[in-house]
PDB file of C-alpha atoms in Angstrom:
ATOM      1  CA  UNK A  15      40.122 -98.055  35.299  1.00 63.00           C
ATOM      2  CA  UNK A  16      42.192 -95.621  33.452  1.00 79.00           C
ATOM      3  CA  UNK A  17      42.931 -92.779  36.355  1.00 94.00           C
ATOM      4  CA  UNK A  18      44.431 -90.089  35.458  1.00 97.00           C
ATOM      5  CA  UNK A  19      44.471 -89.025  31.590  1.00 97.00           C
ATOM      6  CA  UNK A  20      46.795 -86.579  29.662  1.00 97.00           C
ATOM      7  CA  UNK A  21      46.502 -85.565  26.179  1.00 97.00           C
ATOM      8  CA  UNK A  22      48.783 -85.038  24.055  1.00 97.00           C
ATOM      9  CA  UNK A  23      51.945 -87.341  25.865  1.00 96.00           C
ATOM     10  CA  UNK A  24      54.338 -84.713  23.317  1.00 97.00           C
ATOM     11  CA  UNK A  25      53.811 -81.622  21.674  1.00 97.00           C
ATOM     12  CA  UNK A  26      56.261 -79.476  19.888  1.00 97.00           C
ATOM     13  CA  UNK A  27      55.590 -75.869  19.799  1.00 97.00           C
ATOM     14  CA  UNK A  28      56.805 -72.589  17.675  1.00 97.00           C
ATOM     15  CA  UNK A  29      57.664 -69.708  20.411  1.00 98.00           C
ATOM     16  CA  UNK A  30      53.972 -67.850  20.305  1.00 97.00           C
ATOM     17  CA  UNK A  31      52.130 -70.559  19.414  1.00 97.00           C
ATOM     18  CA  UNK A  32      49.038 -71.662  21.400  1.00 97.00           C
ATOM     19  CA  UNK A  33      47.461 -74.795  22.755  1.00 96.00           C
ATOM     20  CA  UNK A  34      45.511 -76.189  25.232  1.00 97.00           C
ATOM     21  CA  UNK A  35      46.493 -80.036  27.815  1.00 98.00           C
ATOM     22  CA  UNK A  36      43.491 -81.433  27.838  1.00 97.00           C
ATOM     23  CA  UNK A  37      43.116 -83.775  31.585  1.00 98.00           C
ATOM     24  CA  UNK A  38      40.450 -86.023  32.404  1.00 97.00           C
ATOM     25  CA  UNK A  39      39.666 -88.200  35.531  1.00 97.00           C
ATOM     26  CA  UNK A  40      37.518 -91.213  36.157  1.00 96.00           C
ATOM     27  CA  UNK A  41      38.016 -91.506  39.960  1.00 94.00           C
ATOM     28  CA  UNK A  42      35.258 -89.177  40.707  1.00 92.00           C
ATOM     29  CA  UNK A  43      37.666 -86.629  42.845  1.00 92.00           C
ATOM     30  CA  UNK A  44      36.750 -83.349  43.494  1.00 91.00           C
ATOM     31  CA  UNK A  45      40.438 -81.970  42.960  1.00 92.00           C
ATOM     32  CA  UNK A  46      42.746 -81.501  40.432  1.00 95.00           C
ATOM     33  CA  UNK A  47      46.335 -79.668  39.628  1.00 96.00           C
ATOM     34  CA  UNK A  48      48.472 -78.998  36.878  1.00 98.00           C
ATOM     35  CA  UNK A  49      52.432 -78.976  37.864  1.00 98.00           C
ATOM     36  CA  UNK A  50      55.216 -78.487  35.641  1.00 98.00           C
ATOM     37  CA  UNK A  51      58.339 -80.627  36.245  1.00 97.00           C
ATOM     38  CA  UNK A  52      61.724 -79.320  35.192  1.00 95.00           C
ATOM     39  CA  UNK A  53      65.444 -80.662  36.316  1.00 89.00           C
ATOM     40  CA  UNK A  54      66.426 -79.879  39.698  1.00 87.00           C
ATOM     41  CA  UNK A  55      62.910 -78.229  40.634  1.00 89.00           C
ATOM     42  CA  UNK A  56      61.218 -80.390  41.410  1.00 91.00           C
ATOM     43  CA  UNK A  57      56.731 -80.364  40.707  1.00 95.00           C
ATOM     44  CA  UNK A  58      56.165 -77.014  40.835  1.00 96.00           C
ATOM     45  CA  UNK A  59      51.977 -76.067  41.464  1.00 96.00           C
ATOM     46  CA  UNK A  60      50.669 -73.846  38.158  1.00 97.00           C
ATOM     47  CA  UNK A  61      46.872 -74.136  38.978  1.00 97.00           C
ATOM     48  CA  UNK A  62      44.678 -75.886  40.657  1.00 95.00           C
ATOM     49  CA  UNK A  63      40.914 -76.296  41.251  1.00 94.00           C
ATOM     50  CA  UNK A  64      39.597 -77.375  44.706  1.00 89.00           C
ATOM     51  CA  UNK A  65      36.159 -78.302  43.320  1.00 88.00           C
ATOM     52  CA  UNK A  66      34.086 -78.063  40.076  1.00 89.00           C
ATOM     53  CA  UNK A  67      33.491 -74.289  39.244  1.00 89.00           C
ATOM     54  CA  UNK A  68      36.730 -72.857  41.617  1.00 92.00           C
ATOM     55  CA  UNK A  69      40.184 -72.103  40.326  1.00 95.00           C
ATOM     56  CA  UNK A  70      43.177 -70.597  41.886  1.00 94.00           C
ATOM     57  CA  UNK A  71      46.781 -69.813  41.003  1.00 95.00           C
ATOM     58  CA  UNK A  72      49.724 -72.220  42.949  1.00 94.00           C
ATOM     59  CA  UNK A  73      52.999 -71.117  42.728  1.00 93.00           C
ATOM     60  CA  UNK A  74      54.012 -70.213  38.748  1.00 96.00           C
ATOM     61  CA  UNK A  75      50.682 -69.226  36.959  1.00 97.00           C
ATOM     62  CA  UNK A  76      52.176 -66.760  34.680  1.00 96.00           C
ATOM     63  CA  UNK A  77      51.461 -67.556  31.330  1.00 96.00           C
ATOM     64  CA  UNK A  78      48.987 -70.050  31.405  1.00 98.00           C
ATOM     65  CA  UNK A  79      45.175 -70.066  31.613  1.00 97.00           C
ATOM     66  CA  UNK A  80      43.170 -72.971  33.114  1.00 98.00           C
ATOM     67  CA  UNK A  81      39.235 -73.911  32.479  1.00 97.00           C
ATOM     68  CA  UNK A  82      37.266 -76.683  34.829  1.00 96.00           C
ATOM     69  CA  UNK A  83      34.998 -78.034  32.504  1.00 90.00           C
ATOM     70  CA  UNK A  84      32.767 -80.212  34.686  1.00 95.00           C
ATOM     71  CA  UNK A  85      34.036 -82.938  37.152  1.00 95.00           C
ATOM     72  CA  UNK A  86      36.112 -84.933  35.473  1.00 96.00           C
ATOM     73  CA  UNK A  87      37.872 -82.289  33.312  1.00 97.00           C
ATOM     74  CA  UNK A  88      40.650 -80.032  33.974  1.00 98.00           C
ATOM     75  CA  UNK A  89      42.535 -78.180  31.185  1.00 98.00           C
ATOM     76  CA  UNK A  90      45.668 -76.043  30.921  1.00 98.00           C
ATOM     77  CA  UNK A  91      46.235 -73.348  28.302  1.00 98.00           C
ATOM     78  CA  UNK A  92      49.501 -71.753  27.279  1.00 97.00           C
ATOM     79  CA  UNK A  93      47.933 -68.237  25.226  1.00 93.00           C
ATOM     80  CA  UNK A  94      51.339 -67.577  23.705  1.00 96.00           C
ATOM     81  CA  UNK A  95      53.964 -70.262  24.637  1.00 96.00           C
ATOM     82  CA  UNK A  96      57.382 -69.218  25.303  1.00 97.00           C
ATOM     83  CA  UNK A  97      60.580 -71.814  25.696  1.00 97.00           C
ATOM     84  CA  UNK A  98      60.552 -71.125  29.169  1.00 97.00           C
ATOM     85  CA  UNK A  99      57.521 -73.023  29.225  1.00 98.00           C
ATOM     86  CA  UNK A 100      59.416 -75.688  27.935  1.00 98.00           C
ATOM     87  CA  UNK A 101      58.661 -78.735  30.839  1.00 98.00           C
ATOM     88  CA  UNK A 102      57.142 -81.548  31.437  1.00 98.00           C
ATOM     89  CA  UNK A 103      53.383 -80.710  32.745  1.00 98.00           C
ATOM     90  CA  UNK A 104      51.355 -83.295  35.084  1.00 98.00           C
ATOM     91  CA  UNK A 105      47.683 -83.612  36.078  1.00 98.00           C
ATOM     92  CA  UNK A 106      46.861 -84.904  38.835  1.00 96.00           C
ATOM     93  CA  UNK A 107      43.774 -85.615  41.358  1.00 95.00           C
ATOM     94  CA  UNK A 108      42.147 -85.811  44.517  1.00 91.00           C
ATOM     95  CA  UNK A 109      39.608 -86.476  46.747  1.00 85.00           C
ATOM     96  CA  UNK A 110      38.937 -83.904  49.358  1.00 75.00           C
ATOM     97  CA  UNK A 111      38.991 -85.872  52.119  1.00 72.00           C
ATOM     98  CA  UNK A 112      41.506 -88.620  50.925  1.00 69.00           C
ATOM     99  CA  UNK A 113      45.410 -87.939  51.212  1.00 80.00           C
ATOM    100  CA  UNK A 114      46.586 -89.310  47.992  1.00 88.00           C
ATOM    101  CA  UNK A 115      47.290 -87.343  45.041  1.00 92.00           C
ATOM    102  CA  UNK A 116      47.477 -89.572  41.522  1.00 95.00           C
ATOM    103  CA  UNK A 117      49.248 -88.068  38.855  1.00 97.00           C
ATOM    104  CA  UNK A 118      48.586 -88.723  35.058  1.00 97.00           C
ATOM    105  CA  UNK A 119      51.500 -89.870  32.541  1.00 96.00           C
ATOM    106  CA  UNK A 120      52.468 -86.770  31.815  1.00 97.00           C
ATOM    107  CA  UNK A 121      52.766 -84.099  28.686  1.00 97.00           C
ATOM    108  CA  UNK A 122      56.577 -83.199  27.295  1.00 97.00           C
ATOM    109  CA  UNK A 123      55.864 -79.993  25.587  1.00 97.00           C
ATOM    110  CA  UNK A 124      58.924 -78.150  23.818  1.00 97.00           C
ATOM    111  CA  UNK A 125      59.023 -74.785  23.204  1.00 97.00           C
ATOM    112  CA  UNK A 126      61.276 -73.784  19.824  1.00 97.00           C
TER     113      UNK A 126
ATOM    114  CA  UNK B   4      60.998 -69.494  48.328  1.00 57.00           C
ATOM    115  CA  UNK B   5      61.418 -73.199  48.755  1.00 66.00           C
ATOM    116  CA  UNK B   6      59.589 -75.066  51.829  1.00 88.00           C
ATOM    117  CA  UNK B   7      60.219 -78.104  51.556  1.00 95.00           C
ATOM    118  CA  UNK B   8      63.997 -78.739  50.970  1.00 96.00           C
ATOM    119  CA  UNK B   9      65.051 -81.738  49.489  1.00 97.00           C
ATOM    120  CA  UNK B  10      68.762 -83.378  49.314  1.00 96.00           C
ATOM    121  CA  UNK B  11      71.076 -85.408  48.018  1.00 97.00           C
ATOM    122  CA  UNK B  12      70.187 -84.347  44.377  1.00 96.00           C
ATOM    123  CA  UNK B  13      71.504 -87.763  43.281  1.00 97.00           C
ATOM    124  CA  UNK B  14      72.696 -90.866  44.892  1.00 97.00           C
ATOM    125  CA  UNK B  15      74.106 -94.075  43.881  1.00 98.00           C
ATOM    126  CA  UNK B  16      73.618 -97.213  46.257  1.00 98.00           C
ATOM    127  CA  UNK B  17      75.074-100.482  45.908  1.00 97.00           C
ATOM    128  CA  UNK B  18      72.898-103.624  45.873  1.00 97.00           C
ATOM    129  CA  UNK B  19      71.659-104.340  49.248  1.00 97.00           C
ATOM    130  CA  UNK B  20      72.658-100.933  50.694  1.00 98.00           C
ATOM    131  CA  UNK B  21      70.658 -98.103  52.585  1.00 98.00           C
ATOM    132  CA  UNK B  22      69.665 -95.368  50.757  1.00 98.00           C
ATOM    133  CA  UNK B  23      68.827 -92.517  52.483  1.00 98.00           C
ATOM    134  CA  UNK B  24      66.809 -89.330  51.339  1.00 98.00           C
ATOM    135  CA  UNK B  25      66.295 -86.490  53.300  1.00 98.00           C
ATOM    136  CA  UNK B  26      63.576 -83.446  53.521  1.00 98.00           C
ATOM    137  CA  UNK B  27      63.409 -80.232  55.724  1.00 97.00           C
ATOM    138  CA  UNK B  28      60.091 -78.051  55.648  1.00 96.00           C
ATOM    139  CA  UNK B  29      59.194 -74.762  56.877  1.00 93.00           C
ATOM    140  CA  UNK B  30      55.643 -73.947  57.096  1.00 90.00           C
ATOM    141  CA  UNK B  31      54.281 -75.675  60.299  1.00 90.00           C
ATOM    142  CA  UNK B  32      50.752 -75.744  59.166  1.00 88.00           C
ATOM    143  CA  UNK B  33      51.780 -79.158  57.066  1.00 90.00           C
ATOM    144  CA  UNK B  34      50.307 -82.061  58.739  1.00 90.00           C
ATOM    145  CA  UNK B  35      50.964 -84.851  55.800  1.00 91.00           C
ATOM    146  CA  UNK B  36      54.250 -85.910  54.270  1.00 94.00           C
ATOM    147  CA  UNK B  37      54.316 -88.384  51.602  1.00 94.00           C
ATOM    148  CA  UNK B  38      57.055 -89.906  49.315  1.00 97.00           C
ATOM    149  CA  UNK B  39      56.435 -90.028  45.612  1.00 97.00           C
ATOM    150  CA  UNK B  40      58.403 -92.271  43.498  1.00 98.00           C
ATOM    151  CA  UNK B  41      58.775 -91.869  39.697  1.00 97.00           C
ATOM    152  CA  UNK B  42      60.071 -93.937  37.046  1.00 97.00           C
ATOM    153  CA  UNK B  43      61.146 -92.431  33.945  1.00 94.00           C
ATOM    154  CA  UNK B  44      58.109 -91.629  31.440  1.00 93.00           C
ATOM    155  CA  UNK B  45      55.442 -91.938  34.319  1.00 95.00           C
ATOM    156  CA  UNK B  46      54.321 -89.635  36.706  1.00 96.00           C
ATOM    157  CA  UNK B  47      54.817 -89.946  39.950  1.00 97.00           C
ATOM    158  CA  UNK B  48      53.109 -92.375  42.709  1.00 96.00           C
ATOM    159  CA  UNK B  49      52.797 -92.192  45.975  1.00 95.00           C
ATOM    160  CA  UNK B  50      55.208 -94.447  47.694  1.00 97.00           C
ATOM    161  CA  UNK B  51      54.522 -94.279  51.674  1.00 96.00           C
ATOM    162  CA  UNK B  52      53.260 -91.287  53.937  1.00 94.00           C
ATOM    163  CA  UNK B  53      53.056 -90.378  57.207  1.00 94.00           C
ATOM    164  CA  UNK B  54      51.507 -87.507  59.723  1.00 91.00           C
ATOM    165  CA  UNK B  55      53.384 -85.351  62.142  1.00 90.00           C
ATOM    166  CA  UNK B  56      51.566 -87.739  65.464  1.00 91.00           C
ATOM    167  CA  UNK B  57      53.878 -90.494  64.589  1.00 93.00           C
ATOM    168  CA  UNK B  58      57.634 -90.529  64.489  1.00 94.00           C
ATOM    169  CA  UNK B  59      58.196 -93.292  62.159  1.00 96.00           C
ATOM    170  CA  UNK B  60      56.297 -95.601  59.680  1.00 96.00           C
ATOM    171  CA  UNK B  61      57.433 -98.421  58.109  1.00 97.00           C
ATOM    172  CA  UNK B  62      56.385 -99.944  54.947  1.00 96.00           C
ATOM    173  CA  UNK B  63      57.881-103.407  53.975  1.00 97.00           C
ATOM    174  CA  UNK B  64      61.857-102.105  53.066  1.00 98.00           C
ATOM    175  CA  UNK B  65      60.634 -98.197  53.184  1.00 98.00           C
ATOM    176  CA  UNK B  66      60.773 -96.339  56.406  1.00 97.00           C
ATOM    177  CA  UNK B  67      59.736 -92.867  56.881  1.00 97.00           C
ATOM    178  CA  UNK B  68      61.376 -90.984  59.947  1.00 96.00           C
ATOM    179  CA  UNK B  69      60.050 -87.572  61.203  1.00 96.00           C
ATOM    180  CA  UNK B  70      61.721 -85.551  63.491  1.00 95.00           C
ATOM    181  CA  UNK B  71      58.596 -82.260  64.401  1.00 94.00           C
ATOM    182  CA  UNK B  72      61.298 -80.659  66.468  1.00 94.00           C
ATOM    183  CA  UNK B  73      63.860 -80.329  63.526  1.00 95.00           C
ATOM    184  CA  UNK B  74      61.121 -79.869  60.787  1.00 95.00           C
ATOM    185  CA  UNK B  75      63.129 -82.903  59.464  1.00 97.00           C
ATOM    186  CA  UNK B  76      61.679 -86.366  57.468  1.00 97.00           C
ATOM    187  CA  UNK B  77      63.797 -88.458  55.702  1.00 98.00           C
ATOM    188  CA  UNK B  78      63.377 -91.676  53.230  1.00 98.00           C
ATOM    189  CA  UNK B  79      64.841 -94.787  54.174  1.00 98.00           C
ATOM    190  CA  UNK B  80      65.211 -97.652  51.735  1.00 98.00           C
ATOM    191  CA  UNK B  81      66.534-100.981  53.108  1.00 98.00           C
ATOM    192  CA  UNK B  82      68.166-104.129  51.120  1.00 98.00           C
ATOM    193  CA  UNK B  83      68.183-101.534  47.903  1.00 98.00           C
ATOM    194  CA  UNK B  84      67.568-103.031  44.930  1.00 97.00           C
ATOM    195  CA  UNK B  85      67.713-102.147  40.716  1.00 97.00           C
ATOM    196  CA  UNK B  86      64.124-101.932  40.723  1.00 97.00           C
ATOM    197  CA  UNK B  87      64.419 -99.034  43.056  1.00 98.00           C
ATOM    198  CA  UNK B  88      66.651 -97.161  40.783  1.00 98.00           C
ATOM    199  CA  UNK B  89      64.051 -94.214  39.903  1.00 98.00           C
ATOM    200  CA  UNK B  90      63.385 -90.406  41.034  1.00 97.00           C
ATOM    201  CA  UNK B  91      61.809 -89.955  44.886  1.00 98.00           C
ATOM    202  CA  UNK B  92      60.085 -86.610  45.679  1.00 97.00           C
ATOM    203  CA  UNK B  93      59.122 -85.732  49.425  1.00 97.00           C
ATOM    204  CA  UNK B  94      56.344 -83.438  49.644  1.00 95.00           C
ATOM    205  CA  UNK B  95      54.239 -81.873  52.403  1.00 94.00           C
ATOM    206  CA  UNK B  96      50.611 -80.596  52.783  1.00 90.00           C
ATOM    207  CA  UNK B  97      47.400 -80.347  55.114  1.00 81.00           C
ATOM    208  CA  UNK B  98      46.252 -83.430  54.730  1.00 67.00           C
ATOM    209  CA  UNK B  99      42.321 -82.574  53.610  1.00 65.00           C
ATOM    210  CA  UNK B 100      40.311 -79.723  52.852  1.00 63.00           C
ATOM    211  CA  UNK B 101      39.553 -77.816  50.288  1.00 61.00           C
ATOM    212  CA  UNK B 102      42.783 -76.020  49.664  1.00 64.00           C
ATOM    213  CA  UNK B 103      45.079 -79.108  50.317  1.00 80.00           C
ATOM    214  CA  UNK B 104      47.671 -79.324  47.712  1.00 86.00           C
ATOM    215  CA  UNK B 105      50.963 -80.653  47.574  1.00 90.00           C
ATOM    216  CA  UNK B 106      54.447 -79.096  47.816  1.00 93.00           C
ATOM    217  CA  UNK B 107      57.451 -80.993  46.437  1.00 95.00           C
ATOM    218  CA  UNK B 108      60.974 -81.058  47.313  1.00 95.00           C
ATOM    219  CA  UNK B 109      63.695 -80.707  44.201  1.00 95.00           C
ATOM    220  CA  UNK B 110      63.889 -84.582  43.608  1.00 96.00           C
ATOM    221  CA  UNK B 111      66.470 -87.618  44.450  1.00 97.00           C
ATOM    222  CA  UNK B 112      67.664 -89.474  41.451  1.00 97.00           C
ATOM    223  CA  UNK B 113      68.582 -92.630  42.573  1.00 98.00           C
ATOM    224  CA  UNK B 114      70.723 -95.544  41.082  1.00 98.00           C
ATOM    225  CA  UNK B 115      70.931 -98.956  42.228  1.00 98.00           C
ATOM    226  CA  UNK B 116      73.824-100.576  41.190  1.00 97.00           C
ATOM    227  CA  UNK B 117      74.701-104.803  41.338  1.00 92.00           C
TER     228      UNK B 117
END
C-alpha cells in the first residue's frame, strides 16, 4: 500500500521555467493539499481540494495553479517559477470524515 | 497572521529527559489538535491528537496537555530518547467536513543527545 505519492522527489529549475508535481493517492480519500515547507515556517496551505471537481486557495496560492484530475490525483503547477518558490512542497490526504492527514515524501524543488 | 504559534524553535534534551513543546492558537472554531512528527527526508506523520473535550491524552511516553481557557496545548515527551531526535509540528483544525484542513505551527527541531 503505497499512500501518498510525489513525483519528482527533486527538481531543479531556471527562474521562469515551468512544471507541474504530479500527486497520487491509493487510500481512496476524498481530500487532498499541497503545502510548501520552508525553515522556520512551518507547512504552509497553497491549495487544496475538498472533493473531486472543487478547488480552493489556502493561505499562499500566488503563483501556482492546481488541477484535480479524478480521485486519486492532485497536481500542482508553478506557470513561471520564481526562487521564492524555492521549498520543499508536500501532498497530502484525507478522508472527510477521518481526522488524519498523511503526507507524501515530499518534492525539493530549487529555483536558480 | 499566524494562529497557531509554535515554540521553542529548537531544543536539545538529554537522554532520558522531558522534552517539552508548546502551541498557542487563536481561532476558537478548531476542535482537533494533532502532533506531527518528521524525520528528515519524509514528510510528516501524525504522532498523537487530541479534541478540546479532554484535557489530556496520553500515548505510551507522549502526552498531549490542553488548556481551552489559555488556547494553550503542549507536547510532552517522557524518558527521551535518540530515536526521537526529529522535527514536531502542532497543528489545529475542525476535525471533519468538507473544508477541514490543517494549520501548522513553525516547527520544533529536536535533538536527543546520550
Amino acid at each position: 500500500n503505497a499512500g501518498v505519492t510525489q513525483t519528482p522527489k527533486f527538481q531543479v529549475l531556471k527562474t521562469g521555467q515551468s512544471m507541474t508535481l504530479q500527486c497520487a493517492q491509493d487510500m481512496n480519500h476524498n481530500s487532498m493539499y499541497w503545502y510548501r515547507q520552508d525553515p522556520g515556517m512551518g507547512l504552509r496551505l497553497i491549495y487544496y481540494s475538498a472533493s473531486e471537481g472543487t478547488t480552493d486557495k489556502g493561505e499562499v496560492p500566488n503563483g501556482y495553479n492546481v488541477s484535480r484530475l479524478n480521485k486519486r490525483e492532485f497536481s500542482l503547477r508553478l506557470e513561471s517559477a520564481a526562487p521564492s518558490q524555492t521549498s520543499v512542497y508536500f501532498c497530502a490526504s484525507k478522508d472527510i470524515w477521518n481526522t488524519e492527514a498523511f503526507f507524501g515524501q515530499g518534492t525539493r524543488l530549487t529555483v536558480v | 497572521q499566524q494562529q497557531v504559534k509554535q515554540s521553542p524553535q529548537s531544543l536539545i534534551v538529554q537522554k532520558g529527559g522531558i522534552s517539552i513543546i508548546n502551541c498557542a492558537y487563536e481561532n476558537t472554531a478548531f476542535d482537533y489538535f494533532p502532533w506531527y512528527q518528521q524525520f528528515p527526508g519524509k514528510g510528516p506523520a501524525l504522532l498523537i491528537a487530541i479534541r478540546p473535550d479532554v484535557s489530556e491524552k496520553k500515548e505510551g511516553r507522549f502526552t498531549i496537555s490542553f488548556n481551552k481557557s489559555a488556547k494553550q496545548f503542549s507536547l510532552h515527551i517522557m524518558d527521551s530518547q535518540p530515536g526521537d531526535s526529529a522535527t514536531y509540528f502542532c497543528a489545529a483544525s475542525k476535525a471533519t467536513g468538507t473544508a477541514s484542513k490543517l494549520t501548522f505551527g513553525t516547527g520544533t527541531r529536536l535533538q536527543v543527545t546520550l
